PDB file of C-alpha atoms and ligand atoms in Angstrom:
ATOM      1  CA  MET A  15       7.143  18.748   7.902  1.00 77.00           C
ATOM      2  CA  LYS A  16      10.612  19.485   6.613  1.00 88.00           C
ATOM      3  CA  ILE A  17      11.339  17.075   3.807  1.00 97.00           C
ATOM      4  CA  ILE A  18      14.481  16.505   1.772  1.00 98.00           C
ATOM      5  CA  GLU A  19      13.966  14.969  -1.661  1.00 98.00           C
ATOM      6  CA  THR A  20      17.087  12.813  -1.935  1.00 98.00           C
ATOM      7  CA  HIS A  21      16.804  11.601  -5.529  1.00 98.00           C
ATOM      8  CA  CYS A  22      15.180  13.102  -8.608  1.00 98.00           C
ATOM      9  CA  HIS A  23      16.179  14.079 -12.128  1.00 98.00           C
ATOM     10  CA  LEU A  24      15.006  17.669 -12.553  1.00 98.00           C
ATOM     11  CA  ASP A  25      16.768  17.829 -15.943  1.00 97.00           C
ATOM     12  CA  TYR A  26      14.319  15.191 -17.291  1.00 96.00           C
ATOM     13  CA  LEU A  27      11.045  16.798 -16.149  1.00 96.00           C
ATOM     14  CA  LYS A  28       8.904  17.958 -19.061  1.00 96.00           C
ATOM     15  CA  ALA A  29       5.281  18.273 -17.910  1.00 96.00           C
ATOM     16  CA  MET A  30       5.759  21.579 -16.044  1.00 95.00           C
ATOM     17  CA  PRO A  31       8.295  24.428 -15.994  1.00 97.00           C
ATOM     18  CA  LEU A  32      10.903  24.067 -13.237  1.00 96.00           C
ATOM     19  CA  ASP A  33       9.746  27.134 -11.263  1.00 96.00           C
ATOM     20  CA  GLU A  34       6.227  25.663 -11.131  1.00 97.00           C
ATOM     21  CA  ILE A  35       7.582  22.321  -9.892  1.00 97.00           C
ATOM     22  CA  LEU A  36       9.644  24.080  -7.217  1.00 97.00           C
ATOM     23  CA  LYS A  37       6.610  26.092  -6.107  1.00 97.00           C
ATOM     24  CA  ILE A  38       4.286  23.102  -5.637  1.00 97.00           C
ATOM     25  CA  SER A  39       7.113  21.114  -4.036  1.00 98.00           C
ATOM     26  CA  LYS A  40       7.707  23.860  -1.501  1.00 97.00           C
ATOM     27  CA  GLU A  41       3.980  23.920  -0.745  1.00 97.00           C
ATOM     28  CA  ALA A  42       4.177  20.154  -0.142  1.00 97.00           C
ATOM     29  CA  GLY A  43       6.900  20.685   2.481  1.00 97.00           C
ATOM     30  CA  ILE A  44       9.955  19.901   0.364  1.00 98.00           C
ATOM     31  CA  GLU A  45      12.734  22.102   1.752  1.00 97.00           C
ATOM     32  CA  LYS A  46      15.709  20.824  -0.190  1.00 98.00           C
ATOM     33  CA  ILE A  47      16.171  18.788  -3.327  1.00 98.00           C
ATOM     34  CA  ILE A  48      19.065  16.684  -4.549  1.00 98.00           C
ATOM     35  CA  THR A  49      18.984  16.398  -8.329  1.00 98.00           C
ATOM     36  CA  ILE A  50      20.929  13.485  -9.750  1.00 98.00           C
ATOM     37  CA  GLY A  51      23.062  13.962 -12.868  1.00 96.00           C
ATOM     38  CA  VAL A  52      23.467  10.719 -14.798  1.00 95.00           C
ATOM     39  CA  ASP A  53      23.381  11.513 -18.478  1.00 91.00           C
ATOM     40  CA  PRO A  54      26.842  12.271 -19.970  1.00 92.00           C
ATOM     41  CA  GLN A  55      25.150  14.960 -22.160  1.00 93.00           C
ATOM     42  CA  ASN A  56      23.367  16.598 -19.176  1.00 95.00           C
ATOM     43  CA  LEU A  57      26.070  16.903 -16.500  1.00 96.00           C
ATOM     44  CA  ASP A  58      26.481  20.650 -17.103  1.00 97.00           C
ATOM     45  CA  LYS A  59      22.721  21.223 -17.175  1.00 97.00           C
ATOM     46  CA  VAL A  60      22.294  19.546 -13.779  1.00 98.00           C
ATOM     47  CA  PHE A  61      25.134  21.648 -12.359  1.00 98.00           C
ATOM     48  CA  GLU A  62      23.468  24.819 -13.675  1.00 98.00           C
ATOM     49  CA  ILE A  63      20.068  23.913 -12.198  1.00 98.00           C
ATOM     50  CA  SER A  64      21.741  23.663  -8.781  1.00 98.00           C
ATOM     51  CA  ASN A  65      23.716  26.869  -9.300  1.00 97.00           C
ATOM     52  CA  GLU A  66      20.577  28.816 -10.118  1.00 97.00           C
ATOM     53  CA  ASN A  67      18.500  27.559  -7.168  1.00 97.00           C
ATOM     54  CA  GLU A  68      19.585  27.933  -3.571  1.00 96.00           C
ATOM     55  CA  ASN A  69      17.813  24.832  -2.229  1.00 97.00           C
ATOM     56  CA  ILE A  70      18.824  22.449  -4.982  1.00 98.00           C
ATOM     57  CA  TYR A  71      21.939  20.321  -4.535  1.00 98.00           C
ATOM     58  CA  PHE A  72      23.344  17.916  -7.108  1.00 98.00           C
ATOM     59  CA  THR A  73      25.369  14.813  -7.879  1.00 98.00           C
ATOM     60  CA  GLN A  74      27.235  13.643 -10.964  1.00 98.00           C
ATOM     61  CA  GLY A  75      28.051  10.184 -12.254  1.00 98.00           C
ATOM     62  CA  ILE A  76      27.369   7.898 -15.181  1.00 97.00           C
ATOM     63  CA  HIS A  77      24.396   5.548 -14.883  1.00 97.00           C
ATOM     64  CA  PRO A  78      25.126   1.873 -15.598  1.00 97.00           C
ATOM     65  CA  HIS A  79      22.754   2.131 -18.603  1.00 96.00           C
ATOM     66  CA  ASP A  80      25.186   4.614 -20.170  1.00 96.00           C
ATOM     67  CA  ALA A  81      28.409   2.918 -19.062  1.00 96.00           C
ATOM     68  CA  LYS A  82      29.253   2.250 -22.704  1.00 96.00           C
ATOM     69  CA  GLU A  83      29.362   6.027 -23.310  1.00 94.00           C
ATOM     70  CA  CYS A  84      31.672   6.728 -20.375  1.00 95.00           C
ATOM     71  CA  ASN A  85      35.235   7.744 -21.182  1.00 96.00           C
ATOM     72  CA  ASP A  86      38.200   9.478 -19.530  1.00 97.00           C
ATOM     73  CA  ASP A  87      36.882  12.962 -20.341  1.00 96.00           C
ATOM     74  CA  VAL A  88      33.580  12.239 -18.602  1.00 96.00           C
ATOM     75  CA  LEU A  89      35.377  10.768 -15.573  1.00 98.00           C
ATOM     76  CA  LYS A  90      37.628  13.835 -15.391  1.00 98.00           C
ATOM     77  CA  LYS A  91      34.560  16.066 -15.413  1.00 97.00           C
ATOM     78  CA  VAL A  92      32.925  14.137 -12.542  1.00 98.00           C
ATOM     79  CA  ASP A  93      36.208  14.289 -10.612  1.00 98.00           C
ATOM     80  CA  ALA A  94      36.553  18.053 -11.145  1.00 98.00           C
ATOM     81  CA  ARG A  95      32.924  18.689 -10.106  1.00 98.00           C
ATOM     82  CA  CYS A  96      33.629  17.065  -6.724  1.00 98.00           C
ATOM     83  CA  SER A  97      35.250  20.317  -5.639  1.00 98.00           C
ATOM     84  CA  GLU A  98      31.955  22.192  -6.117  1.00 98.00           C
ATOM     85  CA  LYS A  99      30.344  22.995  -2.770  1.00 96.00           C
ATOM     86  CA  LYS A 100      26.846  21.784  -3.689  1.00 98.00           C
ATOM     87  CA  MET A 101      27.967  18.503  -5.233  1.00 98.00           C
ATOM     88  CA  LEU A 102      26.904  16.079  -2.498  1.00 98.00           C
ATOM     89  CA  ALA A 103      27.788  12.681  -3.937  1.00 98.00           C
ATOM     90  CA  VAL A 104      29.139  10.714  -6.882  1.00 98.00           C
ATOM     91  CA  GLY A 105      26.283   8.974  -8.718  1.00 97.00           C
ATOM     92  CA  GLU A 106      24.084   7.535  -9.642  1.00 97.00           C
ATOM     93  CA  ILE A 107      26.403   4.708 -10.478  1.00 98.00           C
ATOM     94  CA  GLY A 108      26.164   0.954 -10.234  1.00 98.00           C
ATOM     95  CA  LEU A 109      24.992  -2.162 -12.037  1.00 98.00           C
ATOM     96  CA  ASP A 110      21.814  -2.914 -13.993  1.00 98.00           C
ATOM     97  CA  TYR A 111      21.573  -6.492 -15.247  1.00 98.00           C
ATOM     98  CA  HIS A 112      17.827  -6.194 -15.810  1.00 96.00           C
ATOM     99  CA  TYR A 113      18.099  -4.112 -18.980  1.00 96.00           C
ATOM    100  CA  ASP A 114      21.770  -4.823 -19.779  1.00 97.00           C
ATOM    101  CA  ASN A 115      21.930  -1.560 -21.770  1.00 96.00           C
ATOM    102  CA  SER A 116      25.721  -1.685 -21.449  1.00 97.00           C
ATOM    103  CA  PRO A 117      27.881  -4.835 -21.337  1.00 97.00           C
ATOM    104  CA  ARG A 118      28.253  -6.104 -17.763  1.00 98.00           C
ATOM    105  CA  GLN A 119      32.055  -5.994 -17.776  1.00 98.00           C
ATOM    106  CA  LYS A 120      31.922  -2.340 -18.871  1.00 98.00           C
ATOM    107  CA  GLN A 121      29.347  -1.556 -16.160  1.00 98.00           C
ATOM    108  CA  ILE A 122      31.617  -3.009 -13.475  1.00 98.00           C
ATOM    109  CA  GLU A 123      34.646  -1.136 -14.813  1.00 98.00           C
ATOM    110  CA  VAL A 124      32.812   2.230 -14.944  1.00 98.00           C
ATOM    111  CA  PHE A 125      31.275   1.638 -11.488  1.00 98.00           C
ATOM    112  CA  LYS A 126      34.732   1.009 -10.002  1.00 98.00           C
ATOM    113  CA  SER A 127      36.221   4.089 -11.690  1.00 98.00           C
ATOM    114  CA  HIS A 128      33.516   6.226 -10.068  1.00 98.00           C
ATOM    115  CA  LEU A 129      34.091   4.594  -6.677  1.00 98.00           C
ATOM    116  CA  GLU A 130      37.764   5.562  -6.951  1.00 98.00           C
ATOM    117  CA  ILE A 131      36.706   9.164  -7.652  1.00 98.00           C
ATOM    118  CA  ALA A 132      34.424   9.146  -4.594  1.00 98.00           C
ATOM    119  CA  ILE A 133      37.187   7.700  -2.394  1.00 98.00           C
ATOM    120  CA  LYS A 134      39.703  10.265  -3.611  1.00 98.00           C
ATOM    121  CA  ASN A 135      37.304  13.180  -3.003  1.00 98.00           C
ATOM    122  CA  LYS A 136      35.808  11.813   0.242  1.00 98.00           C
ATOM    123  CA  LYS A 137      32.276  11.884  -1.219  1.00 98.00           C
ATOM    124  CA  PRO A 138      29.451   9.435  -0.573  1.00 98.00           C
ATOM    125  CA  VAL A 139      27.953   7.543  -3.525  1.00 98.00           C
ATOM    126  CA  VAL A 140      24.434   7.138  -4.924  1.00 98.00           C
ATOM    127  CA  ILE A 141      24.060   3.571  -6.139  1.00 98.00           C
ATOM    128  CA  HIS A 142      21.658   2.036  -8.641  1.00 98.00           C
ATOM    129  CA  SER A 143      21.425  -1.752  -8.445  1.00 98.00           C
ATOM    130  CA  ARG A 144      19.007  -3.953 -10.328  1.00 97.00           C
ATOM    131  CA  ASP A 145      19.158  -7.743 -10.683  1.00 97.00           C
ATOM    132  CA  ALA A 146      22.860  -7.611  -9.869  1.00 98.00           C
ATOM    133  CA  ASP A 147      22.864  -8.540  -6.169  1.00 97.00           C
ATOM    134  CA  GLU A 148      25.818 -10.925  -6.288  1.00 98.00           C
ATOM    135  CA  ASP A 149      28.224  -8.602  -8.120  1.00 98.00           C
ATOM    136  CA  MET A 150      26.990  -5.589  -6.123  1.00 98.00           C
ATOM    137  CA  ILE A 151      27.738  -7.361  -2.835  1.00 98.00           C
ATOM    138  CA  SER A 152      31.204  -8.229  -4.070  1.00 98.00           C
ATOM    139  CA  VAL A 153      32.077  -4.717  -5.338  1.00 98.00           C
ATOM    140  CA  LEU A 154      30.654  -2.974  -2.242  1.00 98.00           C
ATOM    141  CA  SER A 155      32.471  -5.341   0.116  1.00 98.00           C
ATOM    142  CA  GLU A 156      35.711  -4.524  -1.670  1.00 98.00           C
ATOM    143  CA  TYR A 157      35.286  -0.722  -1.841  1.00 98.00           C
ATOM    144  CA  ALA A 158      33.136   0.297   1.146  1.00 98.00           C
ATOM    145  CA  PRO A 159      35.958   0.171   3.723  1.00 97.00           C
ATOM    146  CA  ARG A 160      37.821   2.833   1.701  1.00 98.00           C
ATOM    147  CA  LEU A 161      34.756   5.057   1.278  1.00 98.00           C
ATOM    148  CA  ASP A 162      34.778   7.788   3.880  1.00 95.00           C
ATOM    149  CA  LYS A 163      31.028   8.483   3.825  1.00 94.00           C
ATOM    150  CA  LYS A 164      29.454   5.368   2.177  1.00 98.00           C
ATOM    151  CA  GLY A 165      26.136   6.540   0.648  1.00 98.00           C
ATOM    152  CA  VAL A 166      22.790   5.127  -0.459  1.00 98.00           C
ATOM    153  CA  ILE A 167      21.426   2.315  -2.567  1.00 98.00           C
ATOM    154  CA  HIS A 168      18.587   4.268  -4.076  1.00 98.00           C
ATOM    155  CA  SER A 169      15.248   2.878  -5.287  1.00 98.00           C
ATOM    156  CA  PHE A 170      15.964  -0.286  -3.384  1.00 97.00           C
ATOM    157  CA  THR A 171      14.361  -3.311  -5.104  1.00 97.00           C
ATOM    158  CA  SER A 172      17.046  -5.932  -4.479  1.00 97.00           C
ATOM    159  CA  GLY A 173      17.011  -8.942  -2.185  1.00 97.00           C
ATOM    160  CA  GLU A 174      17.330  -9.213   1.562  1.00 98.00           C
ATOM    161  CA  GLU A 175      20.952 -10.376   1.420  1.00 98.00           C
ATOM    162  CA  LEU A 176      22.080  -7.198  -0.372  1.00 98.00           C
ATOM    163  CA  ALA A 177      19.928  -5.044   1.949  1.00 98.00           C
ATOM    164  CA  LYS A 178      21.541  -6.525   5.049  1.00 98.00           C
ATOM    165  CA  LYS A 179      25.032  -6.369   3.575  1.00 98.00           C
ATOM    166  CA  ALA A 180      24.591  -2.711   2.550  1.00 98.00           C
ATOM    167  CA  LEU A 181      23.271  -1.773   6.006  1.00 98.00           C
ATOM    168  CA  ASP A 182      26.160  -3.645   7.653  1.00 98.00           C
ATOM    169  CA  LEU A 183      28.635  -1.744   5.503  1.00 98.00           C
ATOM    170  CA  GLY A 184      27.069   1.573   6.570  1.00 98.00           C
ATOM    171  CA  PHE A 185      24.902   2.433   3.569  1.00 98.00           C
ATOM    172  CA  TYR A 186      21.405   3.892   3.608  1.00 98.00           C
ATOM    173  CA  LEU A 187      18.526   2.451   1.579  1.00 98.00           C
ATOM    174  CA  GLY A 188      16.374   4.759  -0.564  1.00 98.00           C
ATOM    175  CA  PHE A 189      12.624   4.199  -0.953  1.00 98.00           C
ATOM    176  CA  ASN A 190      10.268   5.759  -3.504  1.00 98.00           C
ATOM    177  CA  GLY A 191       6.860   5.333  -5.167  1.00 98.00           C
ATOM    178  CA  ILE A 192       7.490   1.618  -5.750  1.00 98.00           C
ATOM    179  CA  ILE A 193       6.382   0.998  -2.152  1.00 98.00           C
ATOM    180  CA  THR A 194       2.879   2.180  -3.135  1.00 98.00           C
ATOM    181  CA  PHE A 195       2.634  -0.381  -5.980  1.00 98.00           C
ATOM    182  CA  LYS A 196       0.444  -3.422  -5.328  1.00 96.00           C
ATOM    183  CA  SER A 197       3.057  -5.796  -6.766  1.00 96.00           C
ATOM    184  CA  ALA A 198       5.934  -4.551  -4.586  1.00 98.00           C
ATOM    185  CA  GLN A 199       5.449  -6.526  -1.369  1.00 98.00           C
ATOM    186  CA  ASN A 200       9.134  -7.549  -1.542  1.00 98.00           C
ATOM    187  CA  VAL A 201      10.178  -3.878  -1.343  1.00 98.00           C
ATOM    188  CA  ARG A 202       7.778  -3.195   1.538  1.00 98.00           C
ATOM    189  CA  ASP A 203       9.344  -6.180   3.352  1.00 98.00           C
ATOM    190  CA  ILE A 204      12.796  -4.606   2.939  1.00 98.00           C
ATOM    191  CA  ALA A 205      11.426  -1.278   4.254  1.00 98.00           C
ATOM    192  CA  LYS A 206      10.155  -3.184   7.299  1.00 98.00           C
ATOM    193  CA  LEU A 207      13.593  -4.518   8.128  1.00 97.00           C
ATOM    194  CA  CYS A 208      15.424  -1.223   7.407  1.00 98.00           C
ATOM    195  CA  PRO A 209      15.990   0.884  10.562  1.00 98.00           C
ATOM    196  CA  LEU A 210      14.340   4.330  10.395  1.00 97.00           C
ATOM    197  CA  ASP A 211      17.668   6.135  10.695  1.00 97.00           C
ATOM    198  CA  LYS A 212      19.043   4.195   7.714  1.00 98.00           C
ATOM    199  CA  MET A 213      16.203   5.111   5.384  1.00 98.00           C
ATOM    200  CA  LEU A 214      16.076   7.908   2.795  1.00 98.00           C
ATOM    201  CA  VAL A 215      13.009   9.078   0.870  1.00 98.00           C
ATOM    202  CA  GLU A 216      13.029   9.984  -2.805  1.00 98.00           C
ATOM    203  CA  THR A 217      10.695  10.226  -5.794  1.00 98.00           C
ATOM    204  CA  ASP A 218      13.170   9.335  -8.604  1.00 98.00           C
ATOM    205  CA  SER A 219      11.138  11.803 -10.713  1.00 98.00           C
ATOM    206  CA  PRO A 220      10.165  11.798 -13.525  1.00 98.00           C
ATOM    207  CA  PHE A 221       9.945   8.020 -13.058  1.00 97.00           C
ATOM    208  CA  LEU A 222       7.940   5.828 -10.649  1.00 97.00           C
ATOM    209  CA  THR A 223       4.982   8.125  -9.896  1.00 98.00           C
ATOM    210  CA  PRO A 224       3.365   6.918  -6.652  1.00 97.00           C
ATOM    211  CA  VAL A 225      -0.260   5.926  -6.186  1.00 97.00           C
ATOM    212  CA  PRO A 226      -2.632   7.893  -6.426  1.00 97.00           C
ATOM    213  CA  ASN A 227      -1.002   9.889  -9.239  1.00 96.00           C
ATOM    214  CA  ARG A 228      -0.079   7.014 -11.587  1.00 96.00           C
ATOM    215  CA  GLY A 229      -0.152   8.052 -15.245  1.00 95.00           C
ATOM    216  CA  LYS A 230       1.155  11.573 -14.581  1.00 97.00           C
ATOM    217  CA  GLU A 231       4.796  12.655 -14.711  1.00 98.00           C
ATOM    218  CA  ASN A 232       6.352  12.340 -11.253  1.00 98.00           C
ATOM    219  CA  ASN A 233       7.874  15.339  -9.421  1.00 98.00           C
ATOM    220  CA  PRO A 234       9.158  16.025  -5.872  1.00 98.00           C
ATOM    221  CA  SER A 235       5.762  17.305  -4.650  1.00 98.00           C
ATOM    222  CA  ASN A 236       4.597  13.655  -4.602  1.00 98.00           C
ATOM    223  CA  LEU A 237       6.984  12.812  -1.778  1.00 98.00           C
ATOM    224  CA  PRO A 238       4.310  13.031   0.990  1.00 98.00           C
ATOM    225  CA  HIS A 239       2.465  10.073  -0.640  1.00 98.00           C
ATOM    226  CA  ILE A 240       5.633   8.001  -0.234  1.00 98.00           C
ATOM    227  CA  ILE A 241       6.242   9.202   3.320  1.00 98.00           C
ATOM    228  CA  ASN A 242       2.651   8.382   4.321  1.00 98.00           C
ATOM    229  CA  LYS A 243       2.968   4.873   2.896  1.00 98.00           C
ATOM    230  CA  LEU A 244       6.294   4.335   4.684  1.00 98.00           C
ATOM    231  CA  ALA A 245       4.677   5.490   7.937  1.00 98.00           C
ATOM    232  CA  GLU A 246       1.971   2.870   7.427  1.00 98.00           C
ATOM    233  CA  ILE A 247       4.565   0.138   6.728  1.00 98.00           C
ATOM    234  CA  LYS A 248       6.715   1.141   9.711  1.00 98.00           C
ATOM    235  CA  ASN A 249       3.690   1.627  11.939  1.00 98.00           C
ATOM    236  CA  THR A 250       4.650   5.182  12.845  1.00 98.00           C
ATOM    237  CA  THR A 251       3.819   8.789  11.894  1.00 97.00           C
ATOM    238  CA  PRO A 252       4.779  10.648   8.721  1.00 96.00           C
ATOM    239  CA  GLU A 253       6.621  13.157  10.952  1.00 95.00           C
ATOM    240  CA  GLU A 254       8.793  10.363  12.348  1.00 96.00           C
ATOM    241  CA  ILE A 255       9.576   9.136   8.827  1.00 96.00           C
TER     242      ILE A 255
HETATM  243 ZN1   ZN B  11      17.586   7.959 -10.578  1.00 53.09          ZN
END
């Protein structure tokens, strides 16, 4: 199988050295990795990881958790990075009303600033959305028509209305280890309704380690567990996924 890991945070992995992670990931069939830069302090580090490794691509953007730390300098940096060849998307960006780590108004403002950067640079976006379906639907409906390449709502855990709206607007949905969790029937139901060619696979490492490796730090080599589970849900083969 030739697998692309579409969402992980290689800058956060601590359990193993990066070259070890890349080795076991390659053995697991992972051909290319997109590492997501979200931490204002780590944007350069993420860029360097991609620069130093041929098969690693990257994104940059400020996570809604850190929206309160976003300022013009950070936005300028994200904008400038868009001209780098291996920068594939702006993100992850979005809204998180579950933790409310940043005030909601600030989250919306920072999300929109990043969408403007993506529109200007003709980049797709990587979106994080949690417990914010209503505002997410309204912002995406407003901005999607101007986005050249749309993008993905990663780690999809939202409701059916947002799923359908996002698919209608041309976005992909990203699925990860959550689909292996007993409690996540709602996410498996969304995977069922999502067309195969609108689905992306990801680990979101170091978070959300899939069954059967719960308790260990996640890394891209766990992706086959997610693909196998998706195949079961979609009643098809891992190769097709
Ligand atoms: Zn992430």
